[in-house]
mmCIF file of N, CA, C and O in Angstrom:
data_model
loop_
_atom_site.group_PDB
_atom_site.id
_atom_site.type_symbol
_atom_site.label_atom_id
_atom_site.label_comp_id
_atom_site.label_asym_id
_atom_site.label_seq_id
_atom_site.Cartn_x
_atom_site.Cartn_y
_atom_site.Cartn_z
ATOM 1 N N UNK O 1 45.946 17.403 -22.822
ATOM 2 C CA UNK O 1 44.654 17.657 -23.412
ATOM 3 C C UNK O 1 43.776 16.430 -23.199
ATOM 4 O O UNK O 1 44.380 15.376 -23.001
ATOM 5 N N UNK O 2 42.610 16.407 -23.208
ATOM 6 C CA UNK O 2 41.751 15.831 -22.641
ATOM 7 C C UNK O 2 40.264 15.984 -23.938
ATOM 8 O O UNK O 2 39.860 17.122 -24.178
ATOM 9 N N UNK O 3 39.665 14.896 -24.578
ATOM 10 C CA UNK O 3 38.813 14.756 -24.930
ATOM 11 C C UNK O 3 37.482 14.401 -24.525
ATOM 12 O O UNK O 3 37.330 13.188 -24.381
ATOM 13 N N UNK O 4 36.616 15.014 -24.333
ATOM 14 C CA UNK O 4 34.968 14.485 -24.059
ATOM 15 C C UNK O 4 34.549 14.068 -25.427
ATOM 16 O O UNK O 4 35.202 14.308 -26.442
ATOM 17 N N UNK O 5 33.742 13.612 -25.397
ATOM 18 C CA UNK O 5 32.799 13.559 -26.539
ATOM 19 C C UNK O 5 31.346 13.935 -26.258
ATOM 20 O O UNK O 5 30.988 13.449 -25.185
ATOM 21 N N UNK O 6 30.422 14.616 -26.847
ATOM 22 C CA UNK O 6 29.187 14.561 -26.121
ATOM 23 C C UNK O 6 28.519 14.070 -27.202
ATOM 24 O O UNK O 6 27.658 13.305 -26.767
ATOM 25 N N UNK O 7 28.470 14.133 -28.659
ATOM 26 C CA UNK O 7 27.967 13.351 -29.283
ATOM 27 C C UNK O 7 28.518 12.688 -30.828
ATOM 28 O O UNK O 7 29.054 13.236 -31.791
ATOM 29 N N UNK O 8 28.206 11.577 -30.626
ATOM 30 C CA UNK O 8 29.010 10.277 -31.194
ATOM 31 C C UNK O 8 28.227 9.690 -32.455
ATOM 32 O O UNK O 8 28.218 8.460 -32.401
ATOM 33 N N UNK O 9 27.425 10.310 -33.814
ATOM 34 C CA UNK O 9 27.276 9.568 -34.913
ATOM 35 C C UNK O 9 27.690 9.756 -36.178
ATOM 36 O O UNK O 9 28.017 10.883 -36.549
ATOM 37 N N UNK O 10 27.729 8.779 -36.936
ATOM 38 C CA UNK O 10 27.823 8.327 -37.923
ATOM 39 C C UNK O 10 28.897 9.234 -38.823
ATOM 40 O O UNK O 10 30.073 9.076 -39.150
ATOM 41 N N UNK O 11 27.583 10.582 -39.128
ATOM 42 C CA UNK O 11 28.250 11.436 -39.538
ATOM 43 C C UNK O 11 27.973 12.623 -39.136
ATOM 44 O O UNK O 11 27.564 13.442 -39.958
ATOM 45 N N UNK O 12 28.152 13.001 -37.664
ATOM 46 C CA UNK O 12 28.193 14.096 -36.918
ATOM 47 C C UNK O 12 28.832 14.107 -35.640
ATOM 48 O O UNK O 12 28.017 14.000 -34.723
ATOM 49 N N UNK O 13 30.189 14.214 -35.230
ATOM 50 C CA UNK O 13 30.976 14.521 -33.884
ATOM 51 C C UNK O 13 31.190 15.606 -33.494
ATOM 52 O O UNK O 13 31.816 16.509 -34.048
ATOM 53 N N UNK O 14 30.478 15.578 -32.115
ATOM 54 C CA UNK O 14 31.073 16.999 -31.477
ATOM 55 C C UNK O 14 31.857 16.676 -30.060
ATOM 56 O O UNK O 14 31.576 15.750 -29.299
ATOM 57 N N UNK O 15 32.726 17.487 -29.912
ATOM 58 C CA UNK O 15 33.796 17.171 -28.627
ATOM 59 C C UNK O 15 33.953 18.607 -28.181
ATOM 60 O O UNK O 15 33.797 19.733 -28.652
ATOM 61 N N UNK O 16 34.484 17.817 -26.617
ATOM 62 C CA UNK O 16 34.879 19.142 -25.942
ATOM 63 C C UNK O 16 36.570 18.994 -25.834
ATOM 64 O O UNK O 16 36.885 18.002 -25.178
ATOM 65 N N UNK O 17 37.560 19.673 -26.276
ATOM 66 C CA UNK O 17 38.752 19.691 -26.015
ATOM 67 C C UNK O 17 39.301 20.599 -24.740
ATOM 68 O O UNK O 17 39.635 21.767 -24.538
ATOM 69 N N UNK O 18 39.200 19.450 -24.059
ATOM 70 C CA UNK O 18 39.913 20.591 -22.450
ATOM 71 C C UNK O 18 41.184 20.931 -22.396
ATOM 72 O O UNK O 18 41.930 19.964 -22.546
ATOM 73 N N UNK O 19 41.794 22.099 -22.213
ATOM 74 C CA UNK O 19 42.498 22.676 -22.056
ATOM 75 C C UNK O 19 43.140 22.944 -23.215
ATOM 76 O O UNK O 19 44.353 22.776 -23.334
ATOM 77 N N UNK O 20 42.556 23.280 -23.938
ATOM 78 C CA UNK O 20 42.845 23.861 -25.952
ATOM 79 C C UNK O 20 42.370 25.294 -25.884
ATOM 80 O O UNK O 20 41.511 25.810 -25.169
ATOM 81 N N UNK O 21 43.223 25.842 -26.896
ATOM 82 C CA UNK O 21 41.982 27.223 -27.201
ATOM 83 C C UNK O 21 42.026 27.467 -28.434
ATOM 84 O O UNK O 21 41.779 26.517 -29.177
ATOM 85 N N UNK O 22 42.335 28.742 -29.025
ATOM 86 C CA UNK O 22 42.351 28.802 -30.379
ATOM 87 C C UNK O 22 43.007 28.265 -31.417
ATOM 88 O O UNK O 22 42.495 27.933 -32.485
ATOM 89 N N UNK O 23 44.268 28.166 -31.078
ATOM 90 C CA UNK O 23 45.279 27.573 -31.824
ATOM 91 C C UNK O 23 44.906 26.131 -32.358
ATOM 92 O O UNK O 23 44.507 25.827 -33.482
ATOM 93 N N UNK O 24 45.049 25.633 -31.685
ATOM 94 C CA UNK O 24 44.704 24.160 -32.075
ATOM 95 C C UNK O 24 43.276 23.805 -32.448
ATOM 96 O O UNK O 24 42.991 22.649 -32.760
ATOM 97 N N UNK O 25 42.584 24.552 -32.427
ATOM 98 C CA UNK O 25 41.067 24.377 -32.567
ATOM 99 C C UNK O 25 40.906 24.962 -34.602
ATOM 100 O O UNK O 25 40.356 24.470 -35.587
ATOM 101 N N UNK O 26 41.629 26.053 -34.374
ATOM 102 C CA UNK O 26 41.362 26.606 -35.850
ATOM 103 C C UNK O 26 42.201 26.026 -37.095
ATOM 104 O O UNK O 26 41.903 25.965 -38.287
ATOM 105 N N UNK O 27 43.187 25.680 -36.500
ATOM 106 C CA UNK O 27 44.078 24.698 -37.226
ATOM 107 C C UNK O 27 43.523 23.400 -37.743
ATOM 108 O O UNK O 27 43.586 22.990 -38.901
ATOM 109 N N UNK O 28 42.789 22.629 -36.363
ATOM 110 C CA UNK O 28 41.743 21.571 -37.152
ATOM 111 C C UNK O 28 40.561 22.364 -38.194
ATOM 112 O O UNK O 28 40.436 21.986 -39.359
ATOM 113 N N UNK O 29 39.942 23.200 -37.774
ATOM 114 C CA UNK O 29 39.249 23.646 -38.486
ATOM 115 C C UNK O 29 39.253 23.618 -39.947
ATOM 116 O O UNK O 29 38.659 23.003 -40.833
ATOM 117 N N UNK O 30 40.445 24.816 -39.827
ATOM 118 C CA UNK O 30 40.785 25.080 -41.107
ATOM 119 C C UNK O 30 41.257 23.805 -42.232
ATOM 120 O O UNK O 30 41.025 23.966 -43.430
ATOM 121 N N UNK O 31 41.956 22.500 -41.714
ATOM 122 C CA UNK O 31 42.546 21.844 -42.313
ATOM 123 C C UNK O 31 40.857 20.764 -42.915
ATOM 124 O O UNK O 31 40.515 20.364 -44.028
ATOM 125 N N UNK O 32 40.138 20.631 -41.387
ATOM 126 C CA UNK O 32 38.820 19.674 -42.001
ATOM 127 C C UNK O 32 38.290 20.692 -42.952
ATOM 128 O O UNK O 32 38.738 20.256 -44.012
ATOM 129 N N UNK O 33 37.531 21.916 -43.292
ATOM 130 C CA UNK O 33 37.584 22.844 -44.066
ATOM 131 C C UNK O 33 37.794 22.074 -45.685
ATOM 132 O O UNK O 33 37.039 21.806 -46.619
ATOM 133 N N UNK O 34 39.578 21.874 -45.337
ATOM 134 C CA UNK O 34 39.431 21.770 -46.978
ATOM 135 C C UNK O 34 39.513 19.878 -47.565
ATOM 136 O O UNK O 34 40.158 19.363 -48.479
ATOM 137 N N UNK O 35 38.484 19.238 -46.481
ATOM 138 C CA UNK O 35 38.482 17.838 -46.722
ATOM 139 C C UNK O 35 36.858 17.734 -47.730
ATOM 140 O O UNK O 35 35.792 17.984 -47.167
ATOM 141 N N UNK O 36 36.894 17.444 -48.829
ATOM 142 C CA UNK O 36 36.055 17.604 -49.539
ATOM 143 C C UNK O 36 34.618 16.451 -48.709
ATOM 144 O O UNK O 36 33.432 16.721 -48.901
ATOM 145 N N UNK O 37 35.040 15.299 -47.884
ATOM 146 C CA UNK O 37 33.931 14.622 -47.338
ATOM 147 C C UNK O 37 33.555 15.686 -46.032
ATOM 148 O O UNK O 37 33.059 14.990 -45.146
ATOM 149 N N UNK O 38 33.596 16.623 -45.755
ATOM 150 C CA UNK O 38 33.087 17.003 -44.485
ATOM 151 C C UNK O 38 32.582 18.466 -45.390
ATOM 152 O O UNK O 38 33.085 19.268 -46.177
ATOM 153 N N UNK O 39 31.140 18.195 -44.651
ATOM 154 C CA UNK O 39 30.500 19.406 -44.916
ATOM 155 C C UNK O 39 30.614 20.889 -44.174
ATOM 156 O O UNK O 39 30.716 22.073 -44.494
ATOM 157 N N UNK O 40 30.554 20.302 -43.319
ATOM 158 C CA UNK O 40 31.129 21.580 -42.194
ATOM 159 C C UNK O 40 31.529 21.182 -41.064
ATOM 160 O O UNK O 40 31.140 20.181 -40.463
ATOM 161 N N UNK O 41 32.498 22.121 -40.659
ATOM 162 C CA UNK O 41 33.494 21.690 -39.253
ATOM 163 C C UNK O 41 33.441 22.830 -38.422
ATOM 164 O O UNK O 41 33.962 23.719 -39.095
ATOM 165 N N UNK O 42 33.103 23.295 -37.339
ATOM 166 C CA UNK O 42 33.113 24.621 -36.574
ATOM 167 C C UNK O 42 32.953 24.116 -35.220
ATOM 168 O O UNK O 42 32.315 23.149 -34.804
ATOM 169 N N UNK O 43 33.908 25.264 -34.426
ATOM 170 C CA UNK O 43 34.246 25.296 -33.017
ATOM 171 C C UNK O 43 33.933 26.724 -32.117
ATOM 172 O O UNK O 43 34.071 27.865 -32.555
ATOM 173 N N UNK O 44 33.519 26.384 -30.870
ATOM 174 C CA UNK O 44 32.731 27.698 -30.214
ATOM 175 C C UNK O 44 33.759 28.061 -28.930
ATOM 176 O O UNK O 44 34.729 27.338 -28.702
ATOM 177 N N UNK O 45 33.517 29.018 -28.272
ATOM 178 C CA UNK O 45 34.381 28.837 -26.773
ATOM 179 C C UNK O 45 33.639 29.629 -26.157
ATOM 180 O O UNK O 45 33.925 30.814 -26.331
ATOM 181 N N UNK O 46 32.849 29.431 -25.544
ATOM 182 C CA UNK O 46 31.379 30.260 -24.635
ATOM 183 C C UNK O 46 32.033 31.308 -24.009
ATOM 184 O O UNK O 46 31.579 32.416 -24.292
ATOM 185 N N UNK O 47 33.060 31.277 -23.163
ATOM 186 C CA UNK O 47 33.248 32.069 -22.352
ATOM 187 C C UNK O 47 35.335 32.186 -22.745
ATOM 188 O O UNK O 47 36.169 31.314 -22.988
ATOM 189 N N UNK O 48 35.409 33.471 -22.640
ATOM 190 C CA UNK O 48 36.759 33.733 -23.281
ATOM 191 C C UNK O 48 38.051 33.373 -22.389
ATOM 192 O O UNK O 48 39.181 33.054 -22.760
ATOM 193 N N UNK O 49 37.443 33.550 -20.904
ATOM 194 C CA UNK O 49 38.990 33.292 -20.419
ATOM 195 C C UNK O 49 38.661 32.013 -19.754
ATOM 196 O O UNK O 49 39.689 31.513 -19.296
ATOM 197 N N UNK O 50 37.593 31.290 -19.530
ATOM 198 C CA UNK O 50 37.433 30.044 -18.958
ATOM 199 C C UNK O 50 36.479 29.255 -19.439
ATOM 200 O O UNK O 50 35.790 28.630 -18.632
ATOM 201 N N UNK O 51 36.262 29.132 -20.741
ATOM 202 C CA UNK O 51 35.669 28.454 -21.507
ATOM 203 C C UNK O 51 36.141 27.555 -22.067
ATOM 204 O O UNK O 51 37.350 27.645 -21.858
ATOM 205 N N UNK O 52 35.891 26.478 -22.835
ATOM 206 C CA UNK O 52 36.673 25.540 -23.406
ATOM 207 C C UNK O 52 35.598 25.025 -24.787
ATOM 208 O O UNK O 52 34.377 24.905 -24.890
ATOM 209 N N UNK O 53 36.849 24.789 -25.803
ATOM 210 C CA UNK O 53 35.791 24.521 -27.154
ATOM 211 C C UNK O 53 35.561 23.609 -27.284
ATOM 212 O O UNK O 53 36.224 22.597 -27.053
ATOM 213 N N UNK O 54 33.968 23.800 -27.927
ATOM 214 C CA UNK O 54 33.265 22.751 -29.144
ATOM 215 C C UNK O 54 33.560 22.720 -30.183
ATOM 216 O O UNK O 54 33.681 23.518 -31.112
ATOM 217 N N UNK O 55 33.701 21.587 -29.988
ATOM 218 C CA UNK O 55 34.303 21.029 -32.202
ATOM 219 C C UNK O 55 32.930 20.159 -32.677
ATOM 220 O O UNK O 55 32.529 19.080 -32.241
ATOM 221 N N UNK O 56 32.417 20.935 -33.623
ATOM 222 C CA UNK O 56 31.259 19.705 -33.948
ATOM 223 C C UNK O 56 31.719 19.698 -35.654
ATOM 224 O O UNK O 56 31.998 20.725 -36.274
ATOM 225 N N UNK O 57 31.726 18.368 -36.210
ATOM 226 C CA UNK O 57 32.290 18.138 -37.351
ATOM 227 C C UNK O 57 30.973 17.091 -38.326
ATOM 228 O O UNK O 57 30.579 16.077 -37.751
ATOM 229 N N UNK O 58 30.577 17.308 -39.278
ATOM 230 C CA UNK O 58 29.694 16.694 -39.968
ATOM 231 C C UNK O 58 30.760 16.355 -41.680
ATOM 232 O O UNK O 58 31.651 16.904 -42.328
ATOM 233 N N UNK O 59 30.101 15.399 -41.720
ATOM 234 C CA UNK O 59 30.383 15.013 -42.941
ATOM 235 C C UNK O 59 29.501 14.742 -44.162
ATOM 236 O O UNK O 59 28.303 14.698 -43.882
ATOM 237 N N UNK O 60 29.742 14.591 -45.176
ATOM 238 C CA UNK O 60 28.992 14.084 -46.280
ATOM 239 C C UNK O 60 28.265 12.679 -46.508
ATOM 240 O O UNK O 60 28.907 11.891 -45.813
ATOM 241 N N UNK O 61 27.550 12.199 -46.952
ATOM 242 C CA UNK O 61 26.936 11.247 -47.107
ATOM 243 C C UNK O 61 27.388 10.007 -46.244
ATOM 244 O O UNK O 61 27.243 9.876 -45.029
ATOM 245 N N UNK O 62 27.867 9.277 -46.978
ATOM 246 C CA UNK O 62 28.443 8.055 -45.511
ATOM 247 C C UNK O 62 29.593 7.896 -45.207
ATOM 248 O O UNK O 62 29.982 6.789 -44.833
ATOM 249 N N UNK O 63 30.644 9.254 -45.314
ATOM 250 C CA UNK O 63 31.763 9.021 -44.816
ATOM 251 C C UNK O 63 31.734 9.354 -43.004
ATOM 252 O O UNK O 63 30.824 10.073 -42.591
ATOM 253 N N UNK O 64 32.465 8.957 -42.294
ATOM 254 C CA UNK O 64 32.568 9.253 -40.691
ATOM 255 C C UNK O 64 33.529 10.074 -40.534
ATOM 256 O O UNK O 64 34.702 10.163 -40.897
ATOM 257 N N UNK O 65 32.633 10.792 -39.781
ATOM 258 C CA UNK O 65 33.386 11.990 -38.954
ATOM 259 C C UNK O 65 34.419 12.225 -38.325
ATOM 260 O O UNK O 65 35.183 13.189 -38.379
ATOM 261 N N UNK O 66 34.438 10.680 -37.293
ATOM 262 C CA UNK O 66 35.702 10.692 -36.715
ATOM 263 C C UNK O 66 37.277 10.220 -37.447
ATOM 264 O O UNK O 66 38.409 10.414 -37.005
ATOM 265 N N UNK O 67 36.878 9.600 -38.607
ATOM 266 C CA UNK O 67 37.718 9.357 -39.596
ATOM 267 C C UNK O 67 38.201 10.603 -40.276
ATOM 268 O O UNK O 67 39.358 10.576 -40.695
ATOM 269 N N UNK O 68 37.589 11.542 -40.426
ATOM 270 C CA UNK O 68 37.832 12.517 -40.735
ATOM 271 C C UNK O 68 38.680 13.879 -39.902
ATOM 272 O O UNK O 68 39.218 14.918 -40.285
ATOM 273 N N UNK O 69 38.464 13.253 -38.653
ATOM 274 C CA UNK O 69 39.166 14.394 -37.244
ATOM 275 C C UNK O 69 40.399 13.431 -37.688
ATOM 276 O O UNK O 69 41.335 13.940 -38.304
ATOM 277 N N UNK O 70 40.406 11.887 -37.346
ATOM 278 C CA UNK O 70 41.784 11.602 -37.287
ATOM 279 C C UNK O 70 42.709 11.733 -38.608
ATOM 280 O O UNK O 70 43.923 11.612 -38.451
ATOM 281 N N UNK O 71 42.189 11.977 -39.910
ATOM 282 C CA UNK O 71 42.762 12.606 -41.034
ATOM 283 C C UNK O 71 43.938 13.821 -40.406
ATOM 284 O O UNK O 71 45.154 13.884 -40.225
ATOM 285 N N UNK O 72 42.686 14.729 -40.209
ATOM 286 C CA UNK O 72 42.813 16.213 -40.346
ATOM 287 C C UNK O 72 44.456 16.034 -39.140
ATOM 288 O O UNK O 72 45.598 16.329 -39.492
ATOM 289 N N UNK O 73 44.125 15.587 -38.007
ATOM 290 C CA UNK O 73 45.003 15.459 -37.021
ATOM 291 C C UNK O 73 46.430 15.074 -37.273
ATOM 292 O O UNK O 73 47.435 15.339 -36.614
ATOM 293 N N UNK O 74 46.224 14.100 -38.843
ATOM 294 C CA UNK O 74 47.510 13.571 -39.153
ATOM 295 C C UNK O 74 48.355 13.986 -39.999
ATOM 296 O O UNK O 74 49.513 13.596 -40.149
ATOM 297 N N UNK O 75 47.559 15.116 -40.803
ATOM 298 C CA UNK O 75 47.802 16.256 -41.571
ATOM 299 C C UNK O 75 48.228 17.234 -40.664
ATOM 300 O O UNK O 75 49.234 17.791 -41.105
ATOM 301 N N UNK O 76 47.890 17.649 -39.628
ATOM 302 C CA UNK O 76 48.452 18.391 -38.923
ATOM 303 C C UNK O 76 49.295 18.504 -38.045
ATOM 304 O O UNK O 76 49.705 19.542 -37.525
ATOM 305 N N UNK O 77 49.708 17.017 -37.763
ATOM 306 C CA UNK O 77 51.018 16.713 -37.145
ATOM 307 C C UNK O 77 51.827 17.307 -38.120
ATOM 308 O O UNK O 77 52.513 18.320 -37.985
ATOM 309 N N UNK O 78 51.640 16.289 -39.557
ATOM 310 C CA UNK O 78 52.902 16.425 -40.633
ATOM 311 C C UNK O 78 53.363 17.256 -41.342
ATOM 312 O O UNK O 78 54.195 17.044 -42.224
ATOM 313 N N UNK O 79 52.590 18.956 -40.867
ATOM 314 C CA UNK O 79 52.595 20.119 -40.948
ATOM 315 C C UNK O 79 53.482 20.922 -40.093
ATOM 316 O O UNK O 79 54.252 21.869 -40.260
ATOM 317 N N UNK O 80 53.088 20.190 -39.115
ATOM 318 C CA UNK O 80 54.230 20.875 -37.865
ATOM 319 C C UNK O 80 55.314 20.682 -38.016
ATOM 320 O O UNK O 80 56.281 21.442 -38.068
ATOM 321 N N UNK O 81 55.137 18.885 -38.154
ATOM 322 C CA UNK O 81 56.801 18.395 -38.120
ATOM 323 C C UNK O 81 57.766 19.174 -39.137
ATOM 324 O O UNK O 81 58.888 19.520 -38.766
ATOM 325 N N UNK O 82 57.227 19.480 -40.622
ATOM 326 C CA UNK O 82 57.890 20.058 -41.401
ATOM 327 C C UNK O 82 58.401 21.499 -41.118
ATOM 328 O O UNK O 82 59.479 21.947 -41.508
ATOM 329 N N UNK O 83 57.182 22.362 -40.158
ATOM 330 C CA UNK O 83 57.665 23.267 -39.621
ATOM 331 C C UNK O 83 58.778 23.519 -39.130
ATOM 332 O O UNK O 83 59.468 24.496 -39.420
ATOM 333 N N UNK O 84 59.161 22.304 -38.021
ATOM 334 C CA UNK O 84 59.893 22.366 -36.892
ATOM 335 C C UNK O 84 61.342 22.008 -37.929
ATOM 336 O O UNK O 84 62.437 22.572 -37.910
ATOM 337 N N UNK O 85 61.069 21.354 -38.428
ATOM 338 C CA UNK O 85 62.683 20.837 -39.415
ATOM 339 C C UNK O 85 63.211 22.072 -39.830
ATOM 340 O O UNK O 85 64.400 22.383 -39.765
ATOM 341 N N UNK O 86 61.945 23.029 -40.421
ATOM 342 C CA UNK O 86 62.502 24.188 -41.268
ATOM 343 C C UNK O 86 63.383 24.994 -40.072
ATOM 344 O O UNK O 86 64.541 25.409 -40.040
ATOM 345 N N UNK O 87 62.407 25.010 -39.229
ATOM 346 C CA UNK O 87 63.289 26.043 -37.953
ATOM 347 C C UNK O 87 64.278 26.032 -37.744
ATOM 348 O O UNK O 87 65.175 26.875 -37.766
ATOM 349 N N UNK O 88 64.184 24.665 -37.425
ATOM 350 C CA UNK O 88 65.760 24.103 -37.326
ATOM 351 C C UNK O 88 66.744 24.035 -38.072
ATOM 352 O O UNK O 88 67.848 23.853 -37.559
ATOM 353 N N UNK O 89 66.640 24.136 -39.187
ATOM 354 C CA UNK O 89 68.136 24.833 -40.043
ATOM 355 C C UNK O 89 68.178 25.721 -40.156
ATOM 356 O O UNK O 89 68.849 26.242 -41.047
ATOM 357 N N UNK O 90 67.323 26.504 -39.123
ATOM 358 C CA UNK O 90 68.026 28.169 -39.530
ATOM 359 C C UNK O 90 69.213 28.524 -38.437
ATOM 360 O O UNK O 90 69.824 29.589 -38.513
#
């Protein structure tokens, strides 16, 4: 996976994630969603079979955005990982 950024402030990031699609896109979503500093988090995919998404993420007053992706990201590792443990004792 591969990150662009196309725009970079304070408290507004939007990126392009190449070679992502839904999965991983709604998962951040959903998890920035329930981060009480981000006002809204939403992702697009223009075109369905060769499109690639926008993540644009805003936050609340003066917290940063990108502090807030790398939250969400680390929450969502430690989501998986627990996943994968569970699997694994079955």
């Amino acid at each position: 996976m591969d990150i662009e950024v196309l725009t970079d402030k304070k408290l507004e990031l939007e990126i392009v994630l190449h070679g992502e699609k839904h999965g991983l896109c709604n998962a951040l979503r959903k998890i920035l969603m329930e981060d009480d500093d981000v006002q809204y988090a939403v992702y697009g995919i223009d075109h369905p079979l060769i499109g690639e998404p926008t993540m644009t993420i805003k936050t609340k007053q003066k917290k940063n955005a990108k502090n807030s992706l790398l939250k969400a990201a680390k929450t969502l590792k430690e989501e998986t990982d627990e996943f994968k443990s569970l699997i694994e004792e079955i």
